[in-house]
Short mmCIF file of C-alpha atoms and ligand atoms in Angstrom, two decimals:
data_model
loop_
_atom_site.label_atom_id
_atom_site.label_comp_id
_atom_site.label_asym_id
_atom_site.label_seq_id
_atom_site.Cartn_x
_atom_site.Cartn_y
_atom_site.Cartn_z
CA MET A 1 152.99 2.10 77.76
CA TRP A 2 155.97 -0.20 77.19
CA ILE A 3 155.93 -3.64 78.77
CA ASP A 4 159.49 -4.25 79.85
CA PHE A 5 160.73 -7.80 80.44
CA LYS A 6 164.41 -7.06 79.87
CA SER A 7 165.30 -7.39 83.55
CA ASP A 8 163.87 -7.30 87.05
CA THR A 9 166.10 -4.26 87.60
CA VAL A 10 163.69 -1.96 85.72
CA THR A 11 161.17 -1.61 88.56
CA LYS A 12 160.45 1.87 89.91
CA PRO A 13 160.02 2.46 93.65
CA SER A 14 156.37 2.35 94.72
CA LYS A 15 154.68 5.29 96.43
CA ALA A 16 154.83 3.50 99.79
CA MET A 17 158.53 2.78 99.32
CA LYS A 18 159.24 6.40 98.40
CA GLU A 19 157.35 7.64 101.45
CA PHE A 20 159.37 5.29 103.65
CA MET A 21 162.58 6.59 102.03
CA ILE A 22 161.67 10.23 102.62
CA GLU A 23 161.15 9.55 106.31
CA ALA A 24 164.50 7.72 106.74
CA GLU A 25 166.84 8.94 109.45
CA VAL A 26 170.30 9.48 108.03
CA GLY A 27 173.87 10.13 109.15
CA ASP A 28 177.43 9.78 107.87
CA ASP A 29 177.80 6.08 107.12
CA VAL A 30 181.58 6.21 106.66
CA PHE A 31 181.64 7.04 110.38
CA GLY A 32 179.05 4.29 110.98
CA GLU A 33 176.47 6.92 111.91
CA ASP A 34 173.62 6.25 109.49
CA PRO A 35 170.91 4.55 111.57
CA THR A 36 168.97 3.36 108.52
CA ILE A 37 172.02 1.72 106.96
CA ASN A 38 172.93 0.17 110.29
CA GLU A 39 169.42 -1.22 110.53
CA LEU A 40 169.47 -2.57 106.97
CA GLU A 41 172.85 -4.25 107.49
CA ASP A 42 171.75 -5.77 110.76
CA TYR A 43 168.38 -6.87 109.38
CA SER A 44 169.97 -8.53 106.32
CA ALA A 45 172.61 -10.33 108.37
CA LYS A 46 170.13 -11.62 110.98
CA LEU A 47 167.79 -12.87 108.26
CA PHE A 48 170.44 -15.44 107.30
CA GLY A 49 171.99 -15.94 110.74
CA LYS A 50 175.12 -13.93 109.93
CA GLU A 51 176.95 -11.57 112.28
CA ALA A 52 177.27 -8.48 110.13
CA GLY A 53 176.37 -6.77 106.87
CA LEU A 54 177.74 -4.09 104.54
CA PHE A 55 175.54 -1.87 102.35
CA CYS A 56 177.01 -1.32 98.88
CA CYS A 57 175.94 0.44 95.72
CA SER A 58 175.54 -2.70 93.57
CA GLY A 59 175.76 -6.46 93.42
CA THR A 60 178.89 -6.17 91.36
CA GLN A 61 180.45 -4.20 94.20
CA THR A 62 179.43 -6.69 96.91
CA ASN A 63 180.74 -9.64 94.86
CA GLN A 64 183.96 -7.88 93.93
CA ILE A 65 184.60 -6.84 97.52
CA ALA A 66 184.10 -10.42 98.72
CA ILE A 67 186.52 -11.73 96.09
CA GLN A 68 189.14 -9.17 97.15
CA VAL A 69 188.80 -10.11 100.80
CA TYR A 70 189.34 -13.80 100.01
CA CYS A 71 191.92 -13.69 97.21
CA LYS A 72 195.47 -12.43 96.78
CA PRO A 73 196.87 -11.68 93.30
CA GLY A 74 197.53 -14.94 91.48
CA ASP A 75 195.01 -16.93 93.52
CA GLU A 76 192.21 -18.78 91.76
CA VAL A 77 188.44 -18.48 92.06
CA ILE A 78 186.43 -21.62 91.30
CA CYS A 79 183.09 -20.79 89.69
CA ALA A 80 180.77 -21.60 86.79
CA ALA A 81 181.83 -20.52 83.30
CA ASP A 82 178.51 -18.66 83.14
CA ALA A 83 178.83 -17.03 86.55
CA HIS A 84 177.93 -13.36 86.78
CA ILE A 85 181.16 -12.69 88.75
CA TYR A 86 183.18 -13.92 85.78
CA LYS A 87 181.05 -13.04 82.79
CA TYR A 88 179.32 -9.79 83.67
CA GLU A 89 181.55 -7.90 86.06
CA GLY A 90 183.94 -6.39 83.56
CA GLY A 91 186.81 -8.74 84.30
CA GLY A 92 186.76 -7.53 87.89
CA ILE A 93 188.19 -10.75 89.31
CA ALA A 94 191.41 -10.07 87.41
CA ARG A 95 191.26 -6.31 87.57
CA ASN A 96 190.33 -5.81 91.20
CA ALA A 97 191.69 -8.87 92.98
CA GLY A 98 194.41 -9.82 90.48
CA ALA A 99 193.04 -13.34 90.73
CA SER A 100 192.49 -15.93 88.02
CA VAL A 101 189.61 -18.34 87.55
CA LYS A 102 188.97 -22.06 87.23
CA LEU A 103 185.77 -22.34 85.25
CA ILE A 104 183.31 -25.20 85.52
CA GLN A 105 180.62 -25.80 82.89
CA GLY A 106 177.93 -27.07 85.22
CA ASP A 107 174.32 -28.00 84.59
CA ARG A 108 172.63 -24.74 83.53
CA GLY A 109 175.48 -23.09 85.37
CA ARG A 110 175.06 -25.09 88.55
CA ILE A 111 178.30 -26.75 89.56
CA ASN A 112 178.47 -29.83 91.77
CA ALA A 113 180.67 -31.09 94.60
CA TYR A 114 182.57 -33.45 92.31
CA ASP A 115 183.39 -30.56 89.93
CA VAL A 116 184.70 -28.58 92.88
CA ILE A 117 186.88 -31.44 94.17
CA THR A 118 188.50 -31.83 90.76
CA ALA A 119 188.97 -28.07 90.38
CA ILE A 120 190.91 -27.57 93.61
CA ASN A 121 194.64 -27.34 93.00
CA ASP A 122 197.25 -29.09 95.14
CA PRO A 123 198.63 -26.25 97.26
CA GLU A 124 201.99 -28.05 97.56
CA ASN A 125 202.55 -28.05 93.79
CA VAL A 126 204.23 -24.76 92.87
CA HIS A 127 203.01 -24.90 89.27
CA TYR A 128 199.44 -24.23 90.22
CA PRO A 129 197.63 -21.13 91.39
CA ILE A 130 196.36 -21.32 94.95
CA SER A 131 192.65 -22.18 95.01
CA ALA A 132 191.27 -19.50 97.29
CA LEU A 133 187.50 -19.30 96.85
CA VAL A 134 184.49 -21.20 95.58
CA ALA A 135 181.56 -19.06 94.41
CA LEU A 136 178.02 -20.18 93.56
CA GLU A 137 175.08 -18.28 92.06
CA ASP A 138 171.52 -19.11 93.20
CA THR A 139 169.34 -18.56 91.25
CA MET A 140 171.60 -18.92 88.24
CA ASN A 141 170.90 -16.14 85.76
CA ARG A 142 172.47 -17.68 82.64
CA GLY A 143 170.86 -20.98 83.61
CA GLY A 144 167.47 -19.28 83.17
CA GLY A 145 166.83 -18.72 86.87
CA ALA A 146 167.80 -22.29 87.78
CA ILE A 147 167.82 -23.26 91.45
CA TYR A 148 170.53 -25.20 93.24
CA ASP A 149 169.62 -28.46 94.93
CA PHE A 150 170.35 -27.58 98.55
CA GLN A 151 171.76 -31.06 99.27
CA GLU A 152 174.36 -30.39 96.58
CA VAL A 153 175.17 -27.03 98.14
CA LEU A 154 175.78 -28.80 101.46
CA LYS A 155 178.10 -31.27 99.73
CA ILE A 156 180.02 -28.37 98.16
CA LYS A 157 180.20 -26.71 101.58
CA GLU A 158 181.70 -29.91 103.00
CA VAL A 159 184.33 -30.05 100.23
CA CYS A 160 185.18 -26.41 100.97
CA ARG A 161 185.43 -27.08 104.70
CA LYS A 162 187.78 -30.02 104.18
CA ASN A 163 189.99 -27.94 101.91
CA ASN A 164 189.82 -24.83 104.03
CA LEU A 165 188.17 -22.81 101.25
CA PRO A 166 185.53 -20.13 101.75
CA LEU A 167 182.20 -20.46 99.93
CA HIS A 168 180.60 -17.26 98.63
CA LEU A 169 177.08 -16.94 97.25
CA ASP A 170 176.14 -14.47 94.56
CA GLY A 171 172.59 -14.21 95.82
CA ALA A 172 171.39 -11.49 93.46
CA ARG A 173 168.14 -13.48 93.24
CA VAL A 174 168.41 -15.49 96.44
CA PHE A 175 164.87 -14.53 97.48
CA ASN A 176 163.47 -15.87 94.22
CA ARG A 177 165.27 -19.07 95.10
CA LEU A 178 163.95 -19.20 98.66
CA VAL A 179 160.38 -18.36 97.67
CA ALA A 180 160.30 -20.91 94.83
CA SER A 181 161.65 -23.74 96.96
CA PRO A 182 161.48 -22.76 100.63
CA ILE A 183 164.27 -23.63 103.06
CA ASP A 184 164.84 -22.13 106.47
CA TYR A 185 166.85 -18.94 105.79
CA ILE A 186 169.30 -19.58 108.63
CA LYS A 187 169.96 -23.12 107.49
CA TYR A 188 170.52 -21.84 103.97
CA GLY A 189 172.73 -18.99 105.19
CA ASN A 190 174.85 -21.41 107.25
CA ALA A 191 175.95 -23.13 104.06
CA PHE A 192 177.85 -20.03 102.94
CA ASP A 193 180.62 -17.92 104.46
CA SER A 194 179.31 -14.83 102.73
CA ILE A 195 176.28 -13.84 100.68
CA SER A 196 175.66 -10.94 98.32
CA ILE A 197 171.99 -9.90 98.27
CA CYS A 198 170.53 -7.57 95.63
CA LEU A 199 167.84 -5.14 96.71
CA SER A 200 167.28 -3.65 93.27
CA LYS A 201 166.28 -6.81 91.37
CA GLY A 202 162.98 -8.55 92.12
CA LEU A 203 162.66 -6.80 95.47
CA GLY A 204 162.05 -3.51 93.69
CA ALA A 205 164.34 -1.10 95.54
CA PRO A 206 166.00 1.56 93.36
CA VAL A 207 169.60 1.00 94.52
CA GLY A 208 171.81 -1.28 96.50
CA SER A 209 173.10 -4.63 97.63
CA VAL A 210 174.15 -5.99 100.98
CA LEU A 211 177.14 -8.24 101.66
CA ILE A 212 176.74 -10.39 104.76
CA GLY A 213 179.14 -12.64 106.68
CA SER A 214 181.15 -12.85 109.89
CA LYS A 215 182.12 -9.74 111.84
CA GLU A 216 185.77 -10.17 110.85
CA PHE A 217 184.90 -10.68 107.17
CA ILE A 218 182.74 -7.55 107.11
CA ARG A 219 185.44 -5.56 108.93
CA GLN A 220 187.81 -6.37 106.06
CA ALA A 221 185.09 -5.84 103.45
CA ARG A 222 184.42 -2.35 104.83
CA ARG A 223 188.05 -1.44 104.20
CA VAL A 224 187.89 -2.77 100.62
CA ARG A 225 184.65 -0.88 99.99
CA LYS A 226 186.35 2.37 101.03
CA VAL A 227 189.30 1.69 98.72
CA MET A 228 186.88 1.09 95.84
CA GLY A 229 185.30 4.47 96.48
CA GLY A 230 182.20 2.82 97.84
CA GLY A 231 181.96 4.63 101.16
CA MET A 232 178.76 6.65 100.93
CA ARG A 233 177.61 9.29 103.39
CA GLN A 234 173.89 9.91 104.13
CA ALA A 235 172.98 6.91 102.00
CA GLY A 236 170.29 5.85 104.47
CA ILE A 237 167.88 7.55 102.11
CA ILE A 238 168.50 4.81 99.55
CA ALA A 239 169.10 2.05 102.11
CA ALA A 240 165.56 2.71 103.34
CA GLY A 241 164.24 1.52 99.97
CA GLY A 242 166.14 -1.70 100.51
CA LEU A 243 164.84 -2.14 104.03
CA PHE A 244 161.28 -1.56 102.82
CA ALA A 245 161.88 -4.09 100.04
CA LEU A 246 163.12 -6.78 102.43
CA GLN A 247 160.20 -6.19 104.77
CA ASN A 248 157.47 -6.08 102.11
CA ASN A 249 158.51 -7.50 98.76
CA ILE A 250 159.79 -11.03 99.36
CA ALA A 251 156.47 -12.93 99.44
CA PRO A 252 155.10 -11.22 96.28
CA LEU A 253 157.93 -12.81 94.25
CA THR A 254 155.62 -15.84 93.98
CA LYS A 255 153.44 -13.80 91.61
CA ASP A 256 156.45 -13.13 89.37
CA HIS A 257 157.09 -16.86 89.25
CA GLN A 258 153.48 -17.60 88.27
CA LYS A 259 153.71 -15.02 85.50
CA ALA A 260 156.95 -16.58 84.27
CA GLN A 261 155.25 -19.99 84.16
CA GLU A 262 152.42 -18.63 82.00
CA LEU A 263 154.85 -16.91 79.71
CA GLY A 264 156.93 -20.09 79.39
CA LYS A 265 153.88 -22.13 78.36
CA THR A 266 152.86 -19.54 75.78
CA LEU A 267 156.34 -19.40 74.27
CA LEU A 268 156.35 -23.16 73.89
CA GLU A 269 153.25 -22.92 71.67
CA ASN A 270 155.02 -20.61 69.23
CA PRO A 271 156.16 -22.41 66.07
CA TRP A 272 159.45 -20.48 65.87
CA ILE A 273 160.52 -21.72 69.26
CA GLU A 274 162.21 -25.06 69.62
CA SER A 275 162.19 -25.30 73.41
CA VAL A 276 161.88 -23.36 76.62
CA SER A 277 164.25 -23.96 79.53
CA PRO A 278 162.46 -25.25 82.63
CA VAL A 279 160.96 -22.19 84.33
CA GLU A 280 161.89 -22.39 88.00
CA THR A 281 161.69 -18.75 89.09
CA ASN A 282 161.18 -15.38 87.33
CA ILE A 283 163.38 -15.95 84.26
CA VAL A 284 162.10 -17.47 81.03
CA VAL A 285 164.53 -18.53 78.33
CA GLY A 286 163.21 -19.55 74.92
CA HIS A 287 165.37 -21.27 72.29
CA PHE A 288 164.59 -20.45 68.65
CA HIS A 289 165.12 -22.69 65.64
CA THR A 290 167.17 -19.96 63.98
CA SER A 291 168.77 -16.66 64.83
CA GLU A 292 166.65 -14.93 62.12
CA LYS A 293 163.45 -16.06 63.83
CA LEU A 294 164.74 -14.75 67.13
CA HIS A 295 165.34 -11.33 65.62
CA SER A 296 161.98 -11.20 63.81
CA PHE A 297 160.31 -12.22 67.06
CA LEU A 298 162.09 -9.47 68.99
CA SER A 299 161.10 -6.84 66.45
CA LYS A 300 157.45 -7.98 66.42
CA LEU A 301 157.41 -7.70 70.18
CA ASN A 302 158.91 -4.27 69.79
CA GLU A 303 156.17 -3.17 67.36
CA ASN A 304 153.75 -4.05 70.16
CA GLN A 305 155.77 -2.12 72.74
CA ILE A 306 157.06 -5.23 74.46
CA ILE A 307 160.72 -5.55 75.38
CA ALA A 308 162.58 -8.82 75.87
CA MET A 309 166.30 -9.49 75.53
CA PRO A 310 168.31 -11.55 73.10
CA PHE A 311 170.20 -14.01 75.30
CA GLY A 312 172.77 -15.47 72.94
CA ASP A 313 172.54 -16.37 69.28
CA LYS A 314 169.14 -18.08 69.25
CA GLN A 315 167.82 -17.38 72.70
CA ILE A 316 165.42 -14.90 74.19
CA ARG A 317 165.11 -13.95 77.86
CA PHE A 318 162.04 -12.58 79.63
CA VAL A 319 162.27 -11.57 83.28
CA THR A 320 159.07 -11.01 85.24
CA HIS A 321 158.97 -8.47 88.07
CA LEU A 322 156.84 -6.28 90.35
CA ASP A 323 155.99 -3.76 87.63
CA ILE A 324 154.48 -6.28 85.19
CA SER A 325 150.73 -6.13 85.80
CA GLU A 326 148.32 -8.98 85.10
CA ASP A 327 146.91 -6.96 82.16
CA GLN A 328 150.36 -6.48 80.70
CA LEU A 329 151.06 -10.19 81.00
CA GLN A 330 147.81 -11.04 79.21
CA LYS A 331 148.58 -8.54 76.45
CA THR A 332 152.02 -10.09 76.02
CA ILE A 333 150.52 -13.58 75.80
CA GLU A 334 148.09 -12.43 73.10
CA VAL A 335 150.89 -10.85 71.10
CA ILE A 336 153.09 -13.97 71.34
CA ARG A 337 150.19 -16.15 70.15
CA LYS A 338 149.85 -14.00 67.02
CA ILE A 339 153.51 -14.06 66.03
CA SER A 340 154.31 -16.65 63.36
C1 PLP B 401 172.32 -8.35 88.65
C2 PLP B 401 173.24 -9.37 89.15
C3 PLP B 401 174.35 -9.04 89.95
C4 PLP B 401 174.70 -7.63 90.35
O1 PLP B 401 174.46 -6.68 89.43
P1 PLP B 401 174.51 -5.11 89.69
O2 PLP B 401 173.85 -4.59 88.50
O3 PLP B 401 175.93 -4.75 89.82
O4 PLP B 401 173.75 -4.83 90.97
C5 PLP B 401 175.14 -10.06 90.39
N1 PLP B 401 174.87 -11.34 90.09
C6 PLP B 401 173.82 -11.71 89.34
C7 PLP B 401 173.56 -13.14 89.09
C8 PLP B 401 172.97 -10.74 88.85
O5 PLP B 401 171.92 -11.10 88.10
#
């Protein structure tokens, strides 16, 4: 059996999750009549102290909807150069919202309040695009699952407040963040105007994301979702997987983090590897001395039915998740120790 570390999206729904899904009550969600979706949206919003939620098919959709609610064509989104919303959403900021971007390098993709202050354009100067949104990602995927310092987030929030800018969180792995370094969810949620939560990453649901925010924000987001063809009908059957995930699969993320730690230590012992980024959550990024070594390493893993991803020219990424068993981790560690 293949051991798949390419992403935490590869998990399959457990038997208990599938049973819960089969039992879900459903209705036409475009008319607001799917009780399971209503429950999931309400549950997600309340978790972070928000007024309302919107169930969507993917994290790309929740992020792109949020950007369209906040930005008019020509406006500017302030985010990290490595942000998923910029790098991995098919140019959606430009294509869907007609907006442009002001990119900040950041520390492993984490931007700071000072960066944000300097990135905001003077709205009175007609040369500049209107700064319309600041977006953060926590944990930061390209940063190797790096976590934001919450004090810095609060500083960014303050800069946004003073400049009348909304702050959106791409929280695809927000539960990894909150499990690794616990903060009261409501306190954390208060720092952001809107949050996109992924149900199909570490939480192990097969489909879906939820966008949460104020009632007025979600009212507008619901309209954008419809325009994007994202209004689904009896989708409670899939939303149930998400609800089950939120109610059962948050605490077990700790195990994924422990596995990532072990994997990180093992990688560091390998002579082909120069360094390993600090492992803060469920993502492990190893840096090779050369690109050739990276590719030999990947193919040796492959010969042993282990899948990891190239993550740039000399980098490898492993993501731990629910479907990596302790035995599979130990097998992987043995294989890595033999490669040289
Ligand atoms: C996976 C991911 C998303 C959303 O991806 P979808 O595949 O569209 O659900 C958004 N942001 C980050 C950081 C992600 O890792």
